[in-house]
mmCIF file of C-alpha atoms in Angstrom:
data_model
loop_
_atom_site.group_PDB
_atom_site.id
_atom_site.type_symbol
_atom_site.label_atom_id
_atom_site.label_comp_id
_atom_site.label_asym_id
_atom_site.label_seq_id
_atom_site.Cartn_x
_atom_site.Cartn_y
_atom_site.Cartn_z
ATOM 1 C CA MET A 1 227.488 9.531 -15.873
ATOM 2 C CA THR A 2 226.725 13.229 -16.107
ATOM 3 C CA ARG A 3 228.302 13.263 -19.517
ATOM 4 C CA ASN A 4 226.149 10.401 -20.655
ATOM 5 C CA ARG A 5 223.101 12.087 -19.360
ATOM 6 C CA SER A 6 223.827 15.328 -21.112
ATOM 7 C CA ILE A 7 224.446 13.438 -24.332
ATOM 8 C CA SER A 8 221.122 11.730 -24.087
ATOM 9 C CA VAL A 9 219.454 15.043 -23.289
ATOM 10 C CA VAL A 10 221.007 16.587 -26.375
ATOM 11 C CA ALA A 11 220.078 13.608 -28.480
ATOM 12 C CA GLY A 12 216.551 13.776 -27.155
ATOM 13 C CA LEU A 13 216.322 17.465 -27.940
ATOM 14 C CA VAL A 14 217.585 16.928 -31.465
ATOM 15 C CA ALA A 15 215.076 14.171 -32.031
ATOM 16 C CA LEU A 16 212.301 16.337 -30.663
ATOM 17 C CA THR A 17 213.124 19.329 -32.859
ATOM 18 C CA THR A 18 213.348 17.233 -35.996
ATOM 19 C CA LEU A 19 210.061 15.652 -35.134
ATOM 20 C CA THR A 20 208.238 18.921 -34.485
ATOM 21 C CA GLN A 21 209.789 20.457 -37.548
ATOM 22 C CA CYS A 22 208.510 17.556 -39.510
ATOM 23 C CA PHE A 23 205.021 18.163 -38.178
ATOM 24 C CA THR A 24 205.035 21.890 -38.771
ATOM 25 C CA ASN A 25 206.400 21.398 -42.276
ATOM 26 C CA ARG A 26 203.635 18.936 -42.930
ATOM 27 C CA LYS A 27 201.080 21.457 -41.846
ATOM 28 C CA ASN A 28 202.572 24.154 -44.052
ATOM 29 C CA GLU A 29 202.609 21.685 -46.888
ATOM 30 C CA GLY A 30 198.873 21.092 -46.581
ATOM 31 C CA GLU A 31 198.187 24.802 -46.401
ATOM 32 C CA LYS A 32 200.354 25.520 -49.443
ATOM 33 C CA LEU A 33 198.567 22.847 -51.438
ATOM 34 C CA TYR A 34 195.224 24.270 -50.382
ATOM 35 C CA VAL A 35 196.134 27.818 -51.392
ATOM 36 C CA ALA A 36 197.473 26.665 -54.755
ATOM 37 C CA ASN A 37 194.712 24.238 -55.712
ATOM 38 C CA CYS A 38 191.537 24.775 -53.763
ATOM 39 C CA GLN A 39 191.311 28.301 -52.408
ATOM 40 C CA SER A 40 190.126 29.913 -55.641
ATOM 41 C CA CYS A 41 186.873 27.966 -55.337
ATOM 42 C CA HIS A 42 186.451 27.092 -51.655
ATOM 43 C CA MET A 43 187.774 30.499 -50.467
ATOM 44 C CA GLU A 44 190.408 31.488 -47.904
ATOM 45 C CA ASP A 45 188.139 30.651 -44.988
ATOM 46 C CA GLY A 46 186.664 27.496 -46.524
ATOM 47 C CA SER A 47 183.233 29.097 -46.839
ATOM 48 C CA GLY A 48 182.684 28.245 -50.535
ATOM 49 C CA LEU A 49 180.257 30.225 -52.697
ATOM 50 C CA ARG A 50 176.588 30.430 -51.783
ATOM 51 C CA GLY A 51 174.574 27.699 -53.494
ATOM 52 C CA LEU A 52 177.324 26.909 -55.998
ATOM 53 C CA ILE A 53 180.463 25.725 -54.227
ATOM 54 C CA PRO A 54 179.995 23.849 -50.946
ATOM 55 C CA PRO A 55 181.843 24.938 -47.811
ATOM 56 C CA LEU A 56 184.658 22.951 -46.222
ATOM 57 C CA ALA A 57 184.321 24.924 -42.995
ATOM 58 C CA LYS A 58 182.243 22.892 -40.538
ATOM 59 C CA ALA A 59 180.996 20.739 -43.426
ATOM 60 C CA ASP A 60 179.212 17.556 -42.357
ATOM 61 C CA TYR A 61 180.301 16.032 -45.669
ATOM 62 C CA LEU A 62 183.909 15.763 -44.462
ATOM 63 C CA GLN A 63 182.823 13.381 -41.717
ATOM 64 C CA LEU A 64 179.961 11.624 -43.492
ATOM 65 C CA HIS A 65 182.050 10.857 -46.578
ATOM 66 C CA ARG A 66 185.481 10.708 -44.965
ATOM 67 C CA GLU A 67 186.539 7.581 -46.813
ATOM 68 C CA GLU A 68 185.590 8.921 -50.239
ATOM 69 C CA LEU A 69 187.616 12.119 -49.937
ATOM 70 C CA PRO A 70 190.985 10.856 -51.268
ATOM 71 C CA CYS A 71 189.300 9.752 -54.507
ATOM 72 C CA LEU A 72 187.219 12.933 -54.610
ATOM 73 C CA ILE A 73 190.369 15.043 -54.563
ATOM 74 C CA ARG A 74 192.242 12.982 -57.094
ATOM 75 C CA HIS A 75 189.429 12.455 -59.581
ATOM 76 C CA GLY A 76 187.035 15.306 -58.875
ATOM 77 C CA ILE A 77 183.301 15.050 -58.354
ATOM 78 C CA SER A 78 180.129 16.013 -60.198
ATOM 79 C CA GLY A 79 176.400 15.525 -59.828
ATOM 80 C CA GLU A 80 174.136 16.332 -56.959
ATOM 81 C CA ILE A 81 175.574 16.340 -53.446
ATOM 82 C CA VAL A 82 174.218 17.660 -50.145
ATOM 83 C CA VAL A 83 176.429 19.562 -47.719
ATOM 84 C CA ASN A 84 175.009 20.870 -44.431
ATOM 85 C CA GLY A 85 171.487 20.399 -45.759
ATOM 86 C CA GLN A 86 172.055 22.426 -48.922
ATOM 87 C CA GLU A 87 172.062 20.816 -52.361
ATOM 88 C CA TYR A 88 174.936 21.461 -54.801
ATOM 89 C CA ASN A 89 175.362 20.330 -58.378
ATOM 90 C CA LYS A 90 178.396 21.584 -60.206
ATOM 91 C CA GLU A 91 181.578 19.985 -61.382
ATOM 92 C CA MET A 92 184.803 19.965 -59.387
ATOM 93 C CA PRO A 93 187.880 19.055 -61.452
ATOM 94 C CA GLY A 94 190.219 16.347 -60.126
ATOM 95 C CA LEU A 95 193.937 16.701 -59.443
ATOM 96 C CA GLU A 96 195.384 13.521 -60.922
ATOM 97 C CA ARG A 97 198.971 14.691 -60.495
ATOM 98 C CA LEU A 98 198.797 14.882 -56.684
ATOM 99 C CA GLN A 99 201.053 12.343 -54.977
ATOM 100 C CA LEU A 100 200.003 10.190 -52.061
ATOM 101 C CA ASP A 101 201.723 12.404 -49.468
ATOM 102 C CA ASP A 102 200.173 15.526 -51.007
ATOM 103 C CA VAL A 103 196.677 14.058 -50.847
ATOM 104 C CA THR A 104 197.278 13.066 -47.205
ATOM 105 C CA ASN A 105 198.634 16.484 -46.196
ATOM 106 C CA LEU A 106 195.814 18.256 -47.985
ATOM 107 C CA LEU A 107 193.124 16.119 -46.385
ATOM 108 C CA ASN A 108 194.621 16.513 -42.928
ATOM 109 C CA TYR A 109 194.747 20.238 -43.504
ATOM 110 C CA ILE A 110 191.059 20.547 -44.375
ATOM 111 C CA GLN A 111 189.997 18.106 -41.650
ATOM 112 C CA THR A 112 191.721 20.174 -38.953
ATOM 113 C CA ASN A 113 191.242 23.771 -40.128
ATOM 114 C CA PHE A 114 188.335 26.172 -40.846
ATOM 115 C CA GLY A 115 186.845 25.262 -37.487
ATOM 116 C CA ASN A 116 187.036 21.524 -38.255
ATOM 117 C CA ASP A 117 188.375 19.131 -35.672
ATOM 118 C CA ASN A 118 188.029 15.793 -37.430
ATOM 119 C CA GLN A 119 190.025 12.585 -37.456
ATOM 120 C CA ARG A 120 193.316 12.751 -39.395
ATOM 121 C CA TYR A 121 194.436 10.220 -42.011
ATOM 122 C CA THR A 122 197.579 8.123 -42.108
ATOM 123 C CA MET A 123 199.416 7.701 -45.370
ATOM 124 C CA THR A 124 198.669 3.944 -45.452
ATOM 125 C CA GLU A 125 194.980 4.607 -45.011
ATOM 126 C CA VAL A 126 194.919 7.112 -47.879
ATOM 127 C CA GLU A 127 196.895 4.714 -50.047
ATOM 128 C CA GLU A 128 194.346 1.952 -49.484
ATOM 129 C CA LEU A 129 191.415 4.250 -50.127
ATOM 130 C CA LEU A 130 192.986 5.514 -53.362
ATOM 131 C CA GLU A 131 193.432 1.965 -54.599
ATOM 132 C CA SER A 132 189.736 1.335 -54.527
ATOM 133 C CA CYS A 133 188.445 4.508 -56.215
ATOM 134 C CA PRO A 134 185.242 3.870 -58.178
ATOM 135 C CA ALA A 135 185.496 4.014 -61.958
ATOM 136 C CA HIS A 136 185.666 7.562 -63.166
ATOM 137 C CA MET B 1 211.862 47.083 -13.703
ATOM 138 C CA ILE B 2 208.270 47.699 -12.744
ATOM 139 C CA ASN B 3 208.816 51.418 -13.060
ATOM 140 C CA ARG B 4 210.326 51.089 -16.448
ATOM 141 C CA ASN B 5 207.381 49.018 -17.591
ATOM 142 C CA LYS B 6 205.022 51.679 -16.394
ATOM 143 C CA LEU B 7 206.935 54.316 -18.223
ATOM 144 C CA SER B 8 206.946 52.482 -21.478
ATOM 145 C CA LEU B 9 203.267 51.718 -21.081
ATOM 146 C CA ARG B 10 202.590 55.414 -20.667
ATOM 147 C CA ARG B 11 204.664 56.144 -23.726
ATOM 148 C CA LEU B 12 202.830 53.533 -25.621
ATOM 149 C CA LEU B 13 199.488 55.037 -24.642
ATOM 150 C CA PHE B 14 200.702 58.455 -25.695
ATOM 151 C CA ALA B 15 201.862 57.153 -29.038
ATOM 152 C CA ALA B 16 198.589 55.317 -29.472
ATOM 153 C CA SER B 17 196.532 58.417 -28.761
ATOM 154 C CA LEU B 18 198.642 60.404 -31.208
ATOM 155 C CA THR B 19 198.024 57.846 -33.907
ATOM 156 C CA LEU B 20 194.339 57.843 -33.092
ATOM 157 C CA THR B 21 194.024 61.609 -33.373
ATOM 158 C CA ALA B 22 196.044 61.638 -36.564
ATOM 159 C CA GLY B 23 193.823 58.884 -37.871
ATOM 160 C CA MET B 24 190.725 60.904 -37.031
ATOM 161 C CA PHE B 25 191.984 63.922 -38.930
ATOM 162 C CA TYR B 26 193.000 61.765 -41.795
ATOM 163 C CA SER B 27 189.691 59.955 -42.057
ATOM 164 C CA CYS B 28 187.811 63.258 -41.784
ATOM 165 C CA SER B 29 189.662 64.843 -44.644
ATOM 166 C CA GLU B 30 189.311 61.663 -46.611
ATOM 167 C CA SER B 31 185.560 61.524 -46.219
ATOM 168 C CA ALA B 32 185.404 65.208 -47.136
ATOM 169 C CA ALA B 33 187.240 64.406 -50.342
ATOM 170 C CA GLU B 34 184.838 61.549 -50.993
ATOM 171 C CA GLU B 35 181.911 63.874 -50.528
ATOM 172 C CA ALA B 36 183.200 65.841 -53.453
ATOM 173 C CA LYS B 37 182.732 63.618 -56.495
ATOM 174 C CA LEU B 38 183.903 60.462 -58.169
ATOM 175 C CA PRO B 39 186.044 61.031 -61.257
ATOM 176 C CA ILE B 40 184.773 60.310 -64.775
ATOM 177 C CA LEU B 41 187.155 57.723 -66.210
ATOM 178 C CA GLY B 42 188.297 57.011 -69.757
ATOM 179 C CA ASN B 43 189.216 59.160 -72.746
ATOM 180 C CA ARG B 44 187.823 62.632 -73.012
ATOM 181 C CA GLU B 45 187.637 64.861 -76.023
ATOM 182 C CA PRO B 46 187.223 68.605 -76.178
ATOM 183 C CA VAL B 47 184.363 69.599 -78.479
ATOM 184 C CA GLU B 48 183.903 73.119 -79.686
ATOM 185 C CA ARG B 49 180.468 74.573 -79.932
ATOM 186 C CA VAL B 50 179.224 78.047 -80.787
ATOM 187 C CA VAL B 51 176.764 79.622 -78.387
ATOM 188 C CA GLU B 52 175.457 83.106 -79.204
ATOM 189 C CA GLY B 53 178.473 83.908 -81.354
ATOM 190 C CA GLN B 54 180.943 82.666 -78.729
ATOM 191 C CA THR B 55 182.989 79.493 -79.025
ATOM 192 C CA VAL B 56 182.750 77.324 -75.932
ATOM 193 C CA VAL B 57 184.644 74.086 -75.343
ATOM 194 C CA ASP B 58 182.730 71.157 -73.909
ATOM 195 C CA THR B 59 184.348 67.976 -72.743
ATOM 196 C CA LEU B 60 182.969 64.824 -74.297
ATOM 197 C CA TYR B 61 183.426 61.974 -71.853
ATOM 198 C CA HIS B 62 183.865 58.337 -72.689
ATOM 199 C CA GLN B 63 180.397 56.764 -72.771
ATOM 200 C CA ILE B 64 179.146 53.180 -72.863
ATOM 201 C CA PRO B 65 177.411 52.670 -76.250
ATOM 202 C CA ASP B 66 173.970 51.081 -76.744
ATOM 203 C CA PHE B 67 173.825 47.351 -76.141
ATOM 204 C CA ALA B 68 171.324 44.482 -76.161
ATOM 205 C CA PHE B 69 171.808 41.180 -74.356
ATOM 206 C CA VAL B 70 169.515 38.504 -72.924
ATOM 207 C CA ASN B 71 169.300 37.776 -69.202
ATOM 208 C CA GLN B 72 168.562 34.660 -67.116
ATOM 209 C CA ASP B 73 164.809 35.184 -67.620
ATOM 210 C CA SER B 74 165.180 35.469 -71.426
ATOM 211 C CA GLN B 75 164.412 39.184 -71.102
ATOM 212 C CA GLN B 76 166.227 41.753 -73.209
ATOM 213 C CA VAL B 77 168.655 43.860 -71.216
ATOM 214 C CA THR B 78 169.685 47.152 -72.810
ATOM 215 C CA GLN B 79 170.933 50.562 -71.708
ATOM 216 C CA GLU B 80 167.251 51.352 -71.063
ATOM 217 C CA THR B 81 167.197 48.752 -68.290
ATOM 218 C CA PHE B 82 169.570 51.017 -66.362
ATOM 219 C CA ALA B 83 168.042 54.389 -67.235
ATOM 220 C CA GLY B 84 168.169 56.749 -64.254
ATOM 221 C CA LYS B 85 170.042 54.192 -62.138
ATOM 222 C CA LEU B 86 173.633 53.309 -61.482
ATOM 223 C CA TYR B 87 175.022 49.841 -62.017
ATOM 224 C CA VAL B 88 178.017 47.686 -61.246
ATOM 225 C CA THR B 89 179.162 45.359 -64.011
ATOM 226 C CA ASP B 90 181.667 42.540 -64.476
ATOM 227 C CA PHE B 91 182.709 39.745 -66.882
ATOM 228 C CA PHE B 92 182.847 36.089 -65.887
ATOM 229 C CA PHE B 93 181.788 32.572 -66.921
ATOM 230 C CA THR B 94 179.995 29.954 -64.884
ATOM 231 C CA THR B 95 182.652 27.238 -65.257
ATOM 232 C CA CYS B 96 185.606 29.508 -64.483
ATOM 233 C CA PRO B 97 187.918 27.794 -61.976
ATOM 234 C CA THR B 98 190.168 30.758 -61.205
ATOM 235 C CA ILE B 99 188.982 34.160 -60.039
ATOM 236 C CA CYS B 100 185.229 33.996 -60.677
ATOM 237 C CA PRO B 101 184.087 32.314 -57.452
ATOM 238 C CA LYS B 102 185.939 35.020 -55.524
ATOM 239 C CA MET B 103 184.424 37.746 -57.714
ATOM 240 C CA LYS B 104 180.956 36.342 -57.256
ATOM 241 C CA SER B 105 181.316 36.090 -53.487
ATOM 242 C CA GLN B 106 182.432 39.732 -53.465
ATOM 243 C CA MET B 107 179.597 40.814 -55.798
ATOM 244 C CA LEU B 108 177.219 39.096 -53.385
ATOM 245 C CA ARG B 109 178.397 41.558 -50.732
ATOM 246 C CA VAL B 110 177.399 44.452 -52.995
ATOM 247 C CA TYR B 111 174.091 42.702 -53.710
ATOM 248 C CA GLU B 112 173.295 42.211 -50.035
ATOM 249 C CA GLN B 113 174.220 45.795 -49.230
ATOM 250 C CA TYR B 114 172.028 47.382 -51.926
ATOM 251 C CA LYS B 115 169.336 44.794 -52.491
ATOM 252 C CA ASP B 116 166.608 47.081 -51.210
ATOM 253 C CA ASN B 117 167.755 50.110 -53.176
ATOM 254 C CA PRO B 118 166.006 50.151 -56.588
ATOM 255 C CA ASN B 119 168.535 52.662 -57.937
ATOM 256 C CA VAL B 120 171.441 50.229 -57.804
ATOM 257 C CA LEU B 121 171.595 47.306 -60.262
ATOM 258 C CA LEU B 122 174.149 44.624 -61.064
ATOM 259 C CA LEU B 123 175.080 43.279 -64.514
ATOM 260 C CA SER B 124 177.300 40.214 -65.044
ATOM 261 C CA HIS B 125 178.270 39.344 -68.626
ATOM 262 C CA SER B 126 179.250 35.814 -69.550
ATOM 263 C CA ILE B 127 182.349 35.712 -71.734
ATOM 264 C CA ASP B 128 181.546 32.081 -72.605
ATOM 265 C CA PRO B 129 178.073 32.704 -74.051
ATOM 266 C CA THR B 130 178.091 29.472 -76.050
ATOM 267 C CA HIS B 131 178.199 27.403 -72.868
ATOM 268 C CA ASP B 132 176.417 29.914 -70.652
ATOM 269 C CA THR B 133 172.970 29.781 -72.193
ATOM 270 C CA VAL B 134 169.908 31.370 -70.624
ATOM 271 C CA ALA B 135 169.153 28.062 -68.880
ATOM 272 C CA VAL B 136 172.660 27.776 -67.427
ATOM 273 C CA LEU B 137 172.550 31.367 -66.203
ATOM 274 C CA LYS B 138 169.107 30.855 -64.721
ATOM 275 C CA ASP B 139 170.324 27.879 -62.727
ATOM 276 C CA TYR B 140 173.433 29.795 -61.624
ATOM 277 C CA ALA B 141 171.432 32.811 -60.400
ATOM 278 C CA ALA B 142 168.842 30.608 -58.701
ATOM 279 C CA ARG B 143 171.544 28.751 -56.778
ATOM 280 C CA LEU B 144 173.122 32.037 -55.731
ATOM 281 C CA ASN B 145 169.616 32.939 -54.580
ATOM 282 C CA VAL B 146 169.551 36.373 -56.210
ATOM 283 C CA THR B 147 166.666 38.019 -58.051
ATOM 284 C CA SER B 148 166.728 38.991 -61.710
ATOM 285 C CA ASP B 149 165.248 42.462 -61.257
ATOM 286 C CA LYS B 150 168.369 43.324 -59.289
ATOM 287 C CA TRP B 151 171.167 41.223 -60.755
ATOM 288 C CA HIS B 152 171.140 40.518 -64.492
ATOM 289 C CA PHE B 153 173.285 37.656 -65.779
ATOM 290 C CA VAL B 154 173.518 38.119 -69.519
ATOM 291 C CA THR B 155 174.557 36.131 -72.543
ATOM 292 C CA GLY B 156 174.552 37.120 -76.200
ATOM 293 C CA GLU B 157 176.617 37.452 -79.333
ATOM 294 C CA LYS B 158 180.202 36.635 -78.356
ATOM 295 C CA ASP B 159 181.701 39.486 -80.381
ATOM 296 C CA SER B 160 179.299 42.026 -78.902
ATOM 297 C CA ILE B 161 180.222 40.924 -75.389
ATOM 298 C CA TYR B 162 183.966 41.113 -76.019
ATOM 299 C CA ASP B 163 183.420 44.433 -77.712
ATOM 300 C CA ILE B 164 181.474 45.992 -74.872
ATOM 301 C CA ALA B 165 184.119 44.707 -72.424
ATOM 302 C CA THR B 166 186.654 47.031 -74.038
ATOM 303 C CA LYS B 167 184.186 49.902 -73.621
ATOM 304 C CA TYR B 168 184.086 49.170 -69.901
ATOM 305 C CA MET B 169 187.910 49.062 -70.096
ATOM 306 C CA VAL B 170 187.943 45.388 -69.071
ATOM 307 C CA THR B 171 190.119 42.661 -70.604
ATOM 308 C CA ALA B 172 188.201 39.631 -71.874
ATOM 309 C CA MET B 173 189.252 37.186 -74.566
ATOM 310 C CA GLU B 174 189.591 33.528 -75.421
ATOM 311 C CA ASP B 175 192.945 31.933 -74.674
ATOM 312 C CA GLU B 176 193.502 28.193 -74.752
ATOM 313 C CA GLN B 177 196.590 28.534 -72.558
ATOM 314 C CA GLU B 178 194.545 29.915 -69.704
ATOM 315 C CA ALA B 179 192.831 27.709 -67.098
ATOM 316 C CA GLY B 180 189.214 27.471 -68.213
ATOM 317 C CA GLY B 181 190.047 28.799 -71.684
ATOM 318 C CA PHE B 182 189.542 32.547 -71.225
ATOM 319 C CA VAL B 183 191.582 35.444 -69.887
ATOM 320 C CA HIS B 184 189.713 38.189 -68.203
ATOM 321 C CA SER B 185 190.238 40.730 -65.500
ATOM 322 C CA GLY B 186 188.337 40.580 -62.229
ATOM 323 C CA ALA B 187 187.279 44.206 -62.458
ATOM 324 C CA PHE B 188 184.012 45.588 -61.115
ATOM 325 C CA VAL B 189 183.041 48.715 -63.046
ATOM 326 C CA LEU B 190 180.755 51.393 -61.604
ATOM 327 C CA VAL B 191 178.628 53.157 -64.228
ATOM 328 C CA ASP B 192 176.391 56.211 -63.723
ATOM 329 C CA GLU B 193 173.044 57.174 -65.285
ATOM 330 C CA ASN B 194 174.836 59.033 -68.088
ATOM 331 C CA ARG B 195 176.683 55.807 -68.961
ATOM 332 C CA HIS B 196 179.994 57.216 -67.749
ATOM 333 C CA VAL B 197 182.477 54.974 -65.968
ATOM 334 C CA ARG B 198 182.954 56.343 -62.447
ATOM 335 C CA GLY B 199 185.110 53.682 -60.837
ATOM 336 C CA VAL B 200 187.028 50.474 -61.514
ATOM 337 C CA TYR B 201 187.709 48.073 -58.642
ATOM 338 C CA ASP B 202 189.465 44.724 -58.332
ATOM 339 C CA GLY B 203 186.574 42.373 -57.621
ATOM 340 C CA THR B 204 188.848 39.740 -56.121
ATOM 341 C CA LYS B 205 190.034 42.005 -53.282
ATOM 342 C CA PRO B 206 187.682 42.603 -50.324
ATOM 343 C CA GLU B 207 189.274 45.986 -49.530
ATOM 344 C CA GLU B 208 188.706 47.199 -53.113
ATOM 345 C CA VAL B 209 185.100 46.056 -52.906
ATOM 346 C CA ASP B 210 184.779 47.954 -49.605
ATOM 347 C CA ARG B 211 185.817 51.040 -51.559
ATOM 348 C CA LEU B 212 183.140 50.322 -54.171
ATOM 349 C CA ILE B 213 180.490 49.828 -51.490
ATOM 350 C CA ASN B 214 181.469 53.222 -50.050
ATOM 351 C CA ASP B 215 181.598 54.960 -53.436
ATOM 352 C CA ILE B 216 178.045 53.961 -54.392
ATOM 353 C CA PRO B 217 176.310 56.365 -51.945
ATOM 354 C CA VAL B 218 178.551 59.192 -53.192
ATOM 355 C CA LEU B 219 177.348 58.592 -56.729
ATOM 356 C CA LEU B 220 173.744 58.093 -55.636
ATOM 357 C CA LYS B 221 173.863 61.459 -53.884
ATOM 358 C CA GLU B 222 175.297 63.162 -56.958
ATOM 359 C CA GLN B 223 172.578 61.690 -59.185
ATOM 360 C CA ASN B 224 169.930 62.630 -56.670
ATOM 361 C CA ASP B 225 171.183 66.216 -56.420
ATOM 362 C CA GLN B 226 170.860 66.585 -60.178
ATOM 363 C CA LYS B 227 167.211 65.627 -60.181
#
């Protein structure tokens, strides 16, 4: 009885650590992708560049256009957009080589950092959204 | 246990106060050194000259040659634009995906700090002058919300721009291998009223730009003292 219990405790602990590790790794993954691919333009703190590159920090765009973001990251964006009341019009290159899990990690990273506390994405959701990207 | 904690806290405080005092001495001597003078950078040549029968040796410092470019308002920008002033210059292009946004956000700090001082000007050269026409530069500067009497964005003959870059001791060239198609350094170069280079700073590093922001008053004071 006691033996059984201790086994289940151990098993539970193992499961818990793998799970949390998984989560923390995920988070690091998103951060790494951000540093490698986005930081040069959107800056370490997600503040962007005045008038030229929109901020990610506390950006209304992330919530208003949540469903378009997977395609935006994969295929880039150009033309006039408005972020936090300010107009921007410059080209952002796409990252076609990013895999589904990368896009998901990256999006969850920007949605939950830089002072953002927005809804996360599941992989299935991102997959569906990527399937219906507008022609580019 | 409690006693021990107290003891180590006291030690910690002692150590902290030591560091503080040391820091004070250090920063004092450092600011004294800064008071002195900024170095003149680049090659120097001794030149002999005869004054009243005596040979004296002057040092000829590296100097930025004459130049003529066109800014975001289609105005000519030459060495005369900066006569009697100091300026900070860099090389970039508007579509650069790598270090330029960082450089520009750091140059904005310099702009904001000295925007009301008419003796400090900024000069950004495009190293992609074919793409970065006057109209493109005008749009870029307008979006950054900076004024052209303070911050000149210039375009011109490609060879002249690459040539003057070497005079500022900055790397700039075309390279298809590089993201965006150009290699260039992120240097900010501080130039005095005699067209001597007085400082080179990495414009992608906030702490280097802090150093530049602190060096500017030192140079302003020197130029003022000479008047």
